C-alpha positions as a LaTeX table, in Angstrom:
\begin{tabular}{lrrr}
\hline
Residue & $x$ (\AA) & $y$ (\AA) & $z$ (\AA) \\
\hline
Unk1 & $-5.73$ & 11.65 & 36.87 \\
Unk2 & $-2.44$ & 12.70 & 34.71 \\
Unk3 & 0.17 & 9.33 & 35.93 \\
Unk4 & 3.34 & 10.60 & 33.77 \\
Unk5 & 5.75 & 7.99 & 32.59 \\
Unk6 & 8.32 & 9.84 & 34.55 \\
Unk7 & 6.30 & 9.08 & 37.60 \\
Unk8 & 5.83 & 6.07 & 36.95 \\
Unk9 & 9.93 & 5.41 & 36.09 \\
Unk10 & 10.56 & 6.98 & 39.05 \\
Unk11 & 8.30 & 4.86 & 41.27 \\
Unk12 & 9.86 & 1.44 & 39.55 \\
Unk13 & 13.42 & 2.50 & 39.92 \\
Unk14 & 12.68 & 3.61 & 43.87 \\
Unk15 & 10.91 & 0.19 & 44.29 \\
Unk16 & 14.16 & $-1.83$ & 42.88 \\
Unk17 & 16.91 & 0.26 & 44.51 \\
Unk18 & 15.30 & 0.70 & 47.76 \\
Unk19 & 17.66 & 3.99 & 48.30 \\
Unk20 & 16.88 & 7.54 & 46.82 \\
Unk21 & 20.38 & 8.30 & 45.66 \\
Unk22 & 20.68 & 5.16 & 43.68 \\
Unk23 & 17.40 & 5.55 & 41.68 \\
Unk24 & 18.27 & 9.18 & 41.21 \\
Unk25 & 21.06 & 8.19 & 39.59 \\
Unk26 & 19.79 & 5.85 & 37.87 \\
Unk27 & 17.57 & 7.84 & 36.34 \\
Unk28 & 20.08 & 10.41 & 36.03 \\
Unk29 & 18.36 & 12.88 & 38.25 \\
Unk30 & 19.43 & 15.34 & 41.09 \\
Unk31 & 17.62 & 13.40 & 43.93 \\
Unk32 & 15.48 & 16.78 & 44.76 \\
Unk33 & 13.96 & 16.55 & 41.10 \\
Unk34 & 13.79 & 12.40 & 42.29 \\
Unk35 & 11.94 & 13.13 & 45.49 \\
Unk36 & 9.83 & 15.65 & 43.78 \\
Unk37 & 8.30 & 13.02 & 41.24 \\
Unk38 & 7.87 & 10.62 & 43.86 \\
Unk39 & 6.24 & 13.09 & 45.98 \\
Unk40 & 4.07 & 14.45 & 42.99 \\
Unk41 & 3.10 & 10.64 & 42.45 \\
Unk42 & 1.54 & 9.89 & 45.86 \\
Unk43 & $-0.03$ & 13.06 & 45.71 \\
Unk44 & $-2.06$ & 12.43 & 42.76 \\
Unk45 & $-2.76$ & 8.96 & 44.12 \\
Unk46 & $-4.00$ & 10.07 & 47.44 \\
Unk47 & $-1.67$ & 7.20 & 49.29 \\
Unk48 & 2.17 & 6.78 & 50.88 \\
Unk49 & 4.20 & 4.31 & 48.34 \\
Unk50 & 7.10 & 4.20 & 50.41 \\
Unk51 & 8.02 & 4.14 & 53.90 \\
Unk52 & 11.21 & 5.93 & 54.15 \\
Unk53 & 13.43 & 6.51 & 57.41 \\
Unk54 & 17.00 & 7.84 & 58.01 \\
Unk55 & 18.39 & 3.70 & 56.89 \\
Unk56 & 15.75 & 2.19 & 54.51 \\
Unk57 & 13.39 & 2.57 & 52.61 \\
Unk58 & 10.56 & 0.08 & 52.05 \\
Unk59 & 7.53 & $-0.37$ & 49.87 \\
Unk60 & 4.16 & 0.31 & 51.80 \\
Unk61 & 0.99 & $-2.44$ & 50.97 \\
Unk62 & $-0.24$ & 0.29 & 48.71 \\
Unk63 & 3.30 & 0.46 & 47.04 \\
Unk64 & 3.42 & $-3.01$ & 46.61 \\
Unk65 & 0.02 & $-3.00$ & 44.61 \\
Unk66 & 1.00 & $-0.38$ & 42.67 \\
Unk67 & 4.58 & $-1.85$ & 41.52 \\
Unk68 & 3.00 & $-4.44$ & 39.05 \\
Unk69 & 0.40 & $-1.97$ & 37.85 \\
Unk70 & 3.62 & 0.64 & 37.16 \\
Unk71 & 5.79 & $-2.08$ & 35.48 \\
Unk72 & 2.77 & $-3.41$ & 33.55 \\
Unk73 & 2.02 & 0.57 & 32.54 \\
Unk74 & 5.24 & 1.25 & 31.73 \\
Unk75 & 6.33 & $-1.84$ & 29.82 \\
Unk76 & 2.76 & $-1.21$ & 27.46 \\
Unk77 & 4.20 & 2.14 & 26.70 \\
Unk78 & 7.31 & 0.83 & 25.57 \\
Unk79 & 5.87 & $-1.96$ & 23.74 \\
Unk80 & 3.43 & 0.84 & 21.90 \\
Unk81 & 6.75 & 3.68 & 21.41 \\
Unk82 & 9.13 & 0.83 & 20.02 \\
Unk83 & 6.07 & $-0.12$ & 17.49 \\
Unk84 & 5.33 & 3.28 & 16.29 \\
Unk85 & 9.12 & 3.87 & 16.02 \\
Unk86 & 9.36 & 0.50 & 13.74 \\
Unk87 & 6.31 & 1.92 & 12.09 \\
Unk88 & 8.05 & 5.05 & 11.39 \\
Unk89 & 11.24 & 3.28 & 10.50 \\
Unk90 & 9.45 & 1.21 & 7.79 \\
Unk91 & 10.77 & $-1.90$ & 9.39 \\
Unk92 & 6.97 & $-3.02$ & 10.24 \\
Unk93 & 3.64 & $-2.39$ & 8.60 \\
Unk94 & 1.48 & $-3.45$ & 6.08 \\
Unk95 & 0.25 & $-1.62$ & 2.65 \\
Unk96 & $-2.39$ & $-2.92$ & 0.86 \\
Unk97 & $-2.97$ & $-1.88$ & $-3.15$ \\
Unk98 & $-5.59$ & $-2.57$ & $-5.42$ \\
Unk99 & $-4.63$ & $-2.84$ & $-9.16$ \\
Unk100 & $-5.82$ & $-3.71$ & $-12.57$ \\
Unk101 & $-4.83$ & $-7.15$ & $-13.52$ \\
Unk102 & $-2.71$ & $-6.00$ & $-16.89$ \\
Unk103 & $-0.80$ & $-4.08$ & $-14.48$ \\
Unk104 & $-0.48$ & $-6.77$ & $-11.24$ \\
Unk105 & 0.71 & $-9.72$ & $-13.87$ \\
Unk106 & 3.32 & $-7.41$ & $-15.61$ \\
Unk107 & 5.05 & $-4.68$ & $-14.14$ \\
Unk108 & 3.97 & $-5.00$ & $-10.78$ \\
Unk109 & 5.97 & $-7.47$ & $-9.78$ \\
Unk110 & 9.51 & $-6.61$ & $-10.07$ \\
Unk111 & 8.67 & $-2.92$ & $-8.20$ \\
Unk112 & 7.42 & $-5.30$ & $-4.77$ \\
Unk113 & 10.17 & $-7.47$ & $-5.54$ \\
Unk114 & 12.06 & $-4.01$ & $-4.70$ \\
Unk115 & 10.04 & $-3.31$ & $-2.41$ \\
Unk116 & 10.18 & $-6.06$ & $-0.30$ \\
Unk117 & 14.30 & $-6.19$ & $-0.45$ \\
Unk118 & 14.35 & $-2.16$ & 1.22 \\
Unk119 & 11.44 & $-3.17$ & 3.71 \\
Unk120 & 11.41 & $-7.02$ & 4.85 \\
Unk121 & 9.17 & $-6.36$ & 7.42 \\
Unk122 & 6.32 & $-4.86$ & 5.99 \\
Unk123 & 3.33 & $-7.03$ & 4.73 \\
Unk124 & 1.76 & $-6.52$ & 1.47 \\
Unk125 & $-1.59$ & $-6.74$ & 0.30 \\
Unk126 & $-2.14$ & $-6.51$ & $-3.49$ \\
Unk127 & $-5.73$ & $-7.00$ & $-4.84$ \\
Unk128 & $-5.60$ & $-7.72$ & $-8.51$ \\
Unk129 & $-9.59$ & $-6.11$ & $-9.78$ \\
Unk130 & $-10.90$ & $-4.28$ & $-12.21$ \\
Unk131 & $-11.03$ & $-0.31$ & $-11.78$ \\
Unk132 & $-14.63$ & $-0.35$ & $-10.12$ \\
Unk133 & $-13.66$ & $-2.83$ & $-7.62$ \\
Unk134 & $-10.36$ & $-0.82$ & $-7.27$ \\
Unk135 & $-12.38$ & 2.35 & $-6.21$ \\
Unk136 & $-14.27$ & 0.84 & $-4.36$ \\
Unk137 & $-11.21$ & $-0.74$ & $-2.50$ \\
Unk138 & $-9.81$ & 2.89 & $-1.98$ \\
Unk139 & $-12.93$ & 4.33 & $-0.82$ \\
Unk140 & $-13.97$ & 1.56 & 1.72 \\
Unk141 & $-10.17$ & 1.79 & 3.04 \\
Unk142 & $-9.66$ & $-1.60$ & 2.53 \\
Unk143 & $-6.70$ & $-0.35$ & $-0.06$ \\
Unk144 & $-4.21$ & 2.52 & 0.76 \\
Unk145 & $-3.96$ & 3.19 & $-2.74$ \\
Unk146 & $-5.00$ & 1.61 & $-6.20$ \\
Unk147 & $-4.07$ & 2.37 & $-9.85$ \\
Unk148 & $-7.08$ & 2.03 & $-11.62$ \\
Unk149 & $-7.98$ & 2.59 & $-15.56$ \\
Unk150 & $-10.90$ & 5.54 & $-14.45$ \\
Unk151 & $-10.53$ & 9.32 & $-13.16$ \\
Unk152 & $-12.30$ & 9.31 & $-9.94$ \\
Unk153 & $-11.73$ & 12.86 & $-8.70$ \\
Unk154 & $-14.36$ & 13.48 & $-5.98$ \\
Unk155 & $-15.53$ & 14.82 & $-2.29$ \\
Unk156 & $-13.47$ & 11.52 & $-1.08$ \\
Unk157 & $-11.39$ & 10.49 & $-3.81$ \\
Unk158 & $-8.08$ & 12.42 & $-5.19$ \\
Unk159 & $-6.85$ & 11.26 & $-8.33$ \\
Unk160 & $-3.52$ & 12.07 & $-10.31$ \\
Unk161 & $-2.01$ & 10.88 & $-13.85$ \\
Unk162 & $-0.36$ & 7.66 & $-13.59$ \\
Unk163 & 0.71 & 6.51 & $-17.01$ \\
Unk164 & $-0.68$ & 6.73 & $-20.92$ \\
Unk165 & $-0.61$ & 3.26 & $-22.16$ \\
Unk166 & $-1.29$ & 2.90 & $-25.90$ \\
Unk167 & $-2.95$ & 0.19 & $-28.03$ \\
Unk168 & $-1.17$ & $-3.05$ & $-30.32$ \\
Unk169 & $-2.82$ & $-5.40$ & $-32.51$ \\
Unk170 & $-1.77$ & $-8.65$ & $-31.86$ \\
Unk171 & $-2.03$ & $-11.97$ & $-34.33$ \\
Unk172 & $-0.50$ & $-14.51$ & $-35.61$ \\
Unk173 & 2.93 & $-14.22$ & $-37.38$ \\
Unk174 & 1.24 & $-16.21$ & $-40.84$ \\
Unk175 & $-2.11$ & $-13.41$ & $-40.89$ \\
Unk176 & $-2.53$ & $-10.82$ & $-43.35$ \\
Unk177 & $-1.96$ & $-7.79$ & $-41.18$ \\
Unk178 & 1.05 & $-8.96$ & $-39.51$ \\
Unk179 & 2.63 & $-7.56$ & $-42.51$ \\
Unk180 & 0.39 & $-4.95$ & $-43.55$ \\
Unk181 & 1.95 & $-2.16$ & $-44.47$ \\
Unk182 & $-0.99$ & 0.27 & $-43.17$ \\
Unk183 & $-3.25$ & $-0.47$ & $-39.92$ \\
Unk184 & $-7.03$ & 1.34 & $-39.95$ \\
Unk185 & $-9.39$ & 0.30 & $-37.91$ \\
Unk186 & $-11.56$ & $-1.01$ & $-40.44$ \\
Unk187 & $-9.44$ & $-3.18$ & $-41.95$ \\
Unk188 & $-8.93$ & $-4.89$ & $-38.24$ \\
Unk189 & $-12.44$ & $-5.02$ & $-38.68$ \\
Unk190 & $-13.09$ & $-7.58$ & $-41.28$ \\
Unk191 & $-11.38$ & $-10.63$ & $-39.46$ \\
Unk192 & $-12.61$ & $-12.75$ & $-36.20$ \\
Unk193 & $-11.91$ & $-10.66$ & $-33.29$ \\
Unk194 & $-11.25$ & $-12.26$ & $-29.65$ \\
Unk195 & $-12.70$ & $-9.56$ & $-27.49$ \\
Unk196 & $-12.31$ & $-9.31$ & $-23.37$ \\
Unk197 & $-15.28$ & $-9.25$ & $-21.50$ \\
Unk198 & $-17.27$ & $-5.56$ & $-21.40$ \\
Unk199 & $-16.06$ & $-4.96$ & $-18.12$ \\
Unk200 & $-12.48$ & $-4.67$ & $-18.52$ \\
Unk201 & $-11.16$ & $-1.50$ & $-19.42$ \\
Unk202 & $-9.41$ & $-2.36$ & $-22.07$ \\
Unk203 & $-12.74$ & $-3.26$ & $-24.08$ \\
Unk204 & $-14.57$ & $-0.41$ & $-23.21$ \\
Unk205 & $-11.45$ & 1.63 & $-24.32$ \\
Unk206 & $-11.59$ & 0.10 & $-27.92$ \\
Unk207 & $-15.17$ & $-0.09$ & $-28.04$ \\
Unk208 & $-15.30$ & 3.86 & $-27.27$ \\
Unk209 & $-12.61$ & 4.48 & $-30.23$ \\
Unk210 & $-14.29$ & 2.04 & $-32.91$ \\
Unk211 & $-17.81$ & 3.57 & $-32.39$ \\
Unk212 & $-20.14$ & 3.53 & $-34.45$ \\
Unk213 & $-17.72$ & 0.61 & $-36.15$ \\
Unk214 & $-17.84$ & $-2.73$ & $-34.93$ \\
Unk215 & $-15.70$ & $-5.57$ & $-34.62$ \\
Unk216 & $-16.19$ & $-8.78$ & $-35.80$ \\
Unk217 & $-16.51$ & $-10.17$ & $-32.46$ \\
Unk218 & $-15.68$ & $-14.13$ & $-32.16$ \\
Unk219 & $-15.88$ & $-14.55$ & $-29.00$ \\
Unk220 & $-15.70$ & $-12.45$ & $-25.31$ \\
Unk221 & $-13.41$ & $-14.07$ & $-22.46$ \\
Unk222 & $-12.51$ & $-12.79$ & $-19.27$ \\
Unk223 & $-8.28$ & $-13.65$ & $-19.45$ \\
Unk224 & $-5.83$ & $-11.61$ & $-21.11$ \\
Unk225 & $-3.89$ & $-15.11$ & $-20.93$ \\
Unk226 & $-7.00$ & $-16.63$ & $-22.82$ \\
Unk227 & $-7.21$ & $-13.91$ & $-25.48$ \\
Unk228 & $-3.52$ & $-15.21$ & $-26.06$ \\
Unk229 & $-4.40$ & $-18.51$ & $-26.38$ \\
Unk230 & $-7.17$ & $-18.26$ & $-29.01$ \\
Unk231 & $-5.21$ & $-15.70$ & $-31.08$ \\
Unk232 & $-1.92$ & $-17.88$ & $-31.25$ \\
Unk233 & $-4.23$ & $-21.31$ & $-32.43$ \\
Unk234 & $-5.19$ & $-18.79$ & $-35.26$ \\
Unk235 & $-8.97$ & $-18.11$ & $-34.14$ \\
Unk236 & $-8.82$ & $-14.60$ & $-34.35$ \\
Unk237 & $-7.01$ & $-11.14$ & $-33.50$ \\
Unk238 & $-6.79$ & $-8.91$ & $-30.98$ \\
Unk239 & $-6.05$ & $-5.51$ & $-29.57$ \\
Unk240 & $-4.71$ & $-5.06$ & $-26.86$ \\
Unk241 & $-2.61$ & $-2.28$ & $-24.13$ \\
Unk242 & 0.94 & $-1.64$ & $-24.43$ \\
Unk243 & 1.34 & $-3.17$ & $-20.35$ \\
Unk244 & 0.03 & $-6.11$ & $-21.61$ \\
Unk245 & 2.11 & $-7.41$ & $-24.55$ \\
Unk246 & 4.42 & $-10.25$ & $-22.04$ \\
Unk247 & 1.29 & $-12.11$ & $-22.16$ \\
Unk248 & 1.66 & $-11.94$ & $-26.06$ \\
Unk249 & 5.44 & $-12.88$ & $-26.55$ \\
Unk250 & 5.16 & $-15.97$ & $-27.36$ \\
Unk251 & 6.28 & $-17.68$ & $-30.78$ \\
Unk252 & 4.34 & $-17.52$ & $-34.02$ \\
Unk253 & 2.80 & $-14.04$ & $-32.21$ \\
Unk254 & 3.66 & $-9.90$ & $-33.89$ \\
Unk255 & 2.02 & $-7.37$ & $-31.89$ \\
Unk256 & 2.15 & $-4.18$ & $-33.81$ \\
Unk257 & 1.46 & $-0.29$ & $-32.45$ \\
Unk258 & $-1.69$ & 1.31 & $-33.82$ \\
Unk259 & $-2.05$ & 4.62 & $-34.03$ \\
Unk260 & $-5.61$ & 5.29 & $-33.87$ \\
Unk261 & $-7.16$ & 8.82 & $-32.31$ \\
Unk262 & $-8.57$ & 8.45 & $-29.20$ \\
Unk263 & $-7.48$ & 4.70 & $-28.19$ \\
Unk264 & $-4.99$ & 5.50 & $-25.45$ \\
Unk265 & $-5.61$ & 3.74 & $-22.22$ \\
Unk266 & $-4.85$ & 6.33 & $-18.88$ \\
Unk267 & $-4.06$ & 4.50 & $-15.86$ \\
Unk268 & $-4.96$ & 6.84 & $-12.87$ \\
Unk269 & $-3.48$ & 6.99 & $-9.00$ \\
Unk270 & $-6.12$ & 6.68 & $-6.83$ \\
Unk271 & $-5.86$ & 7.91 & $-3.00$ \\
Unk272 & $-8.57$ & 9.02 & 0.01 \\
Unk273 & $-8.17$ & 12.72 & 0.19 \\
Unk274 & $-9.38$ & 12.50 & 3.93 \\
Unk275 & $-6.68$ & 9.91 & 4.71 \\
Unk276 & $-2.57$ & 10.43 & 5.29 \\
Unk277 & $-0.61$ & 7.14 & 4.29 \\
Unk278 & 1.14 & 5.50 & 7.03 \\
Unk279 & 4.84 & 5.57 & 6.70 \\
Unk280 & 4.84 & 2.06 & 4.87 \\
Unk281 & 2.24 & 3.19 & 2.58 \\
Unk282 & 3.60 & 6.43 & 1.78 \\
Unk283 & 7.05 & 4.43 & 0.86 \\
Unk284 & 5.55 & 2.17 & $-1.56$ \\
Unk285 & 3.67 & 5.15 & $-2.85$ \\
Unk286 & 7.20 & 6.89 & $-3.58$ \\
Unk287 & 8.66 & 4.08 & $-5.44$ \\
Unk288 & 5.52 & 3.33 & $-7.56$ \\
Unk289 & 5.90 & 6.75 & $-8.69$ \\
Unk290 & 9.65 & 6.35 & $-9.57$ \\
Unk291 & 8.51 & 3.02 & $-11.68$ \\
Unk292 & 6.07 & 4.31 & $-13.48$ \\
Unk293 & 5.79 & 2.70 & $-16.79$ \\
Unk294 & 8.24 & 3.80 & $-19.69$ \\
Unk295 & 6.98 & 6.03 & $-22.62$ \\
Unk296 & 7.08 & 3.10 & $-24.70$ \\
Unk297 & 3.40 & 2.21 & $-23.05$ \\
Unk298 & 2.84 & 5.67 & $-23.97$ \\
\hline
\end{tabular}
């Protein structure tokens, strides 16, 4: 049974007005095209709506069932039109991202602070993991989009170039290679290095470029704010990406570019192939793009 919403208009405005040239024109119908819908209506129902004579026209028991049932029908449909349309319009929704920390702490923030000033009214969900977690997040569908520090290019998974983000060592202002007028690798590896934990990207990164070398590892933590820590009370060194160095301004601190074959970190965009972006995805998806990072993290 096919019910259209022009029925169903019809049927309302008949119900209210009681007179078949007054809902016509209400509806802004020639009352033959009126009659016809109403007519079309009880036919598909199998029941008279309306008792109509030459002076009134009144609302059968049938009719009067069906008049909550139409309004109820009718005002659902407008609910669910207006919501798409606010959909549409960006002025509701919610987008949810996963992204690597280094990149959620840093330059994340003033690009939803952007965000959020364009489109008020959507809700944001940012999940701040490490790349595996971030696929994972993507291919569950539990994140619209993430930006994640592996290529993932699969049945499921599209992946484009994000960013390049290159490598710094970072010490204190009073150590030797603060001042150093050459940086090799194997010079960084002589002194107490504060290493992150194996499953960030950024060690497996370095540890990829230094092979077979090692580094004089002090200690592993999990915080980029931690490596910070131990480095400025002297403990050690670091290296660390470009995207991460405004955890590393800090007094006392140098950070320094190295330029060292194969340590270059890629930050990938990360997307289900099977699976459009809503409107308030595909926006923040736009104006990630325009941010991307500037060639100064490579």
């Amino acid at each position: 049974m096919d019910v259209s919403t022009r029925q169903l208009r019809a049927f309302v405005a008949l119900a209210q007005q009681r007179n078949f040239t007054r809902a016509a024109a209400r509806l802004h119908l020639s009352q033959p095209a009126f009659s016809a819908l109403i007519r079309s209506l009880e036919e598909l129902l199998g029941v008279r709506l309306f008792d109509r004579n030459t002076r009134k026209v009144e609302l059968t028991p049938e009719g009067e069932s069906f008049e909550e049932v139409a309004q109820r029908l009718l005002a659902d449909f407008d609910h669910a039109m207006t919501d798409v349309r606010d959909h549409v319009a960006r002025r509701r929704g919610r987008v949810s991202l996963a992204v690597l920390p280094s990149l959620a702490a840093g330059w994340l923030p003033p690009v939803l602070s952007e965000f959020h000033a364009l489109y008020p009214g959507i809700d944001l969900d940012v999940a701040d993991v490490l790349s595996e977690d971030c696929l994972e997040r993507v291919r569950s569908g539990s994140a619209d989009f993430a930006l994640a520090a592996i290529r993932a290019d699969s049945p499921e998974l599209r992946t484009e170039v994000f960013c390049s983000d290159r490598f710094h060592l970072v010490c204190r202002a009073d150590h030797p290679l603060a001042t150093a007028p050459v940086l090799r690798l194997r010079d960084l590896a002589s002194h107490p290095f504060v290493q992150l934990a194996r499953t960030s990207s950024v060690r497996q990164y370095l540890d990829a470029a230094v092979h077979p070398m090692q580094m004089n590892t002090l200690m592993e933590v999990e915080q980029l704010a931690t490596v910070m820590g131990m480095v400025r009370s002297g403990l050690g060194i670091s290296v660390v990406p470009a995207l991460t160095l405004f955890h590393f301004e800090q007094p006392g601190l140098v950070t320094r570019p190295l330029q060292v074959a194969g340590l270059t970190r890629r930050i990938f965009l990360i997307r289900r192939r099977d699976r459009s972006l809503s409107a308030a995805a595909q926006a923040l998806y736009e104006l990630v793009m325009r941010k991307k990072p500037d060639e100064q993290a490579g």
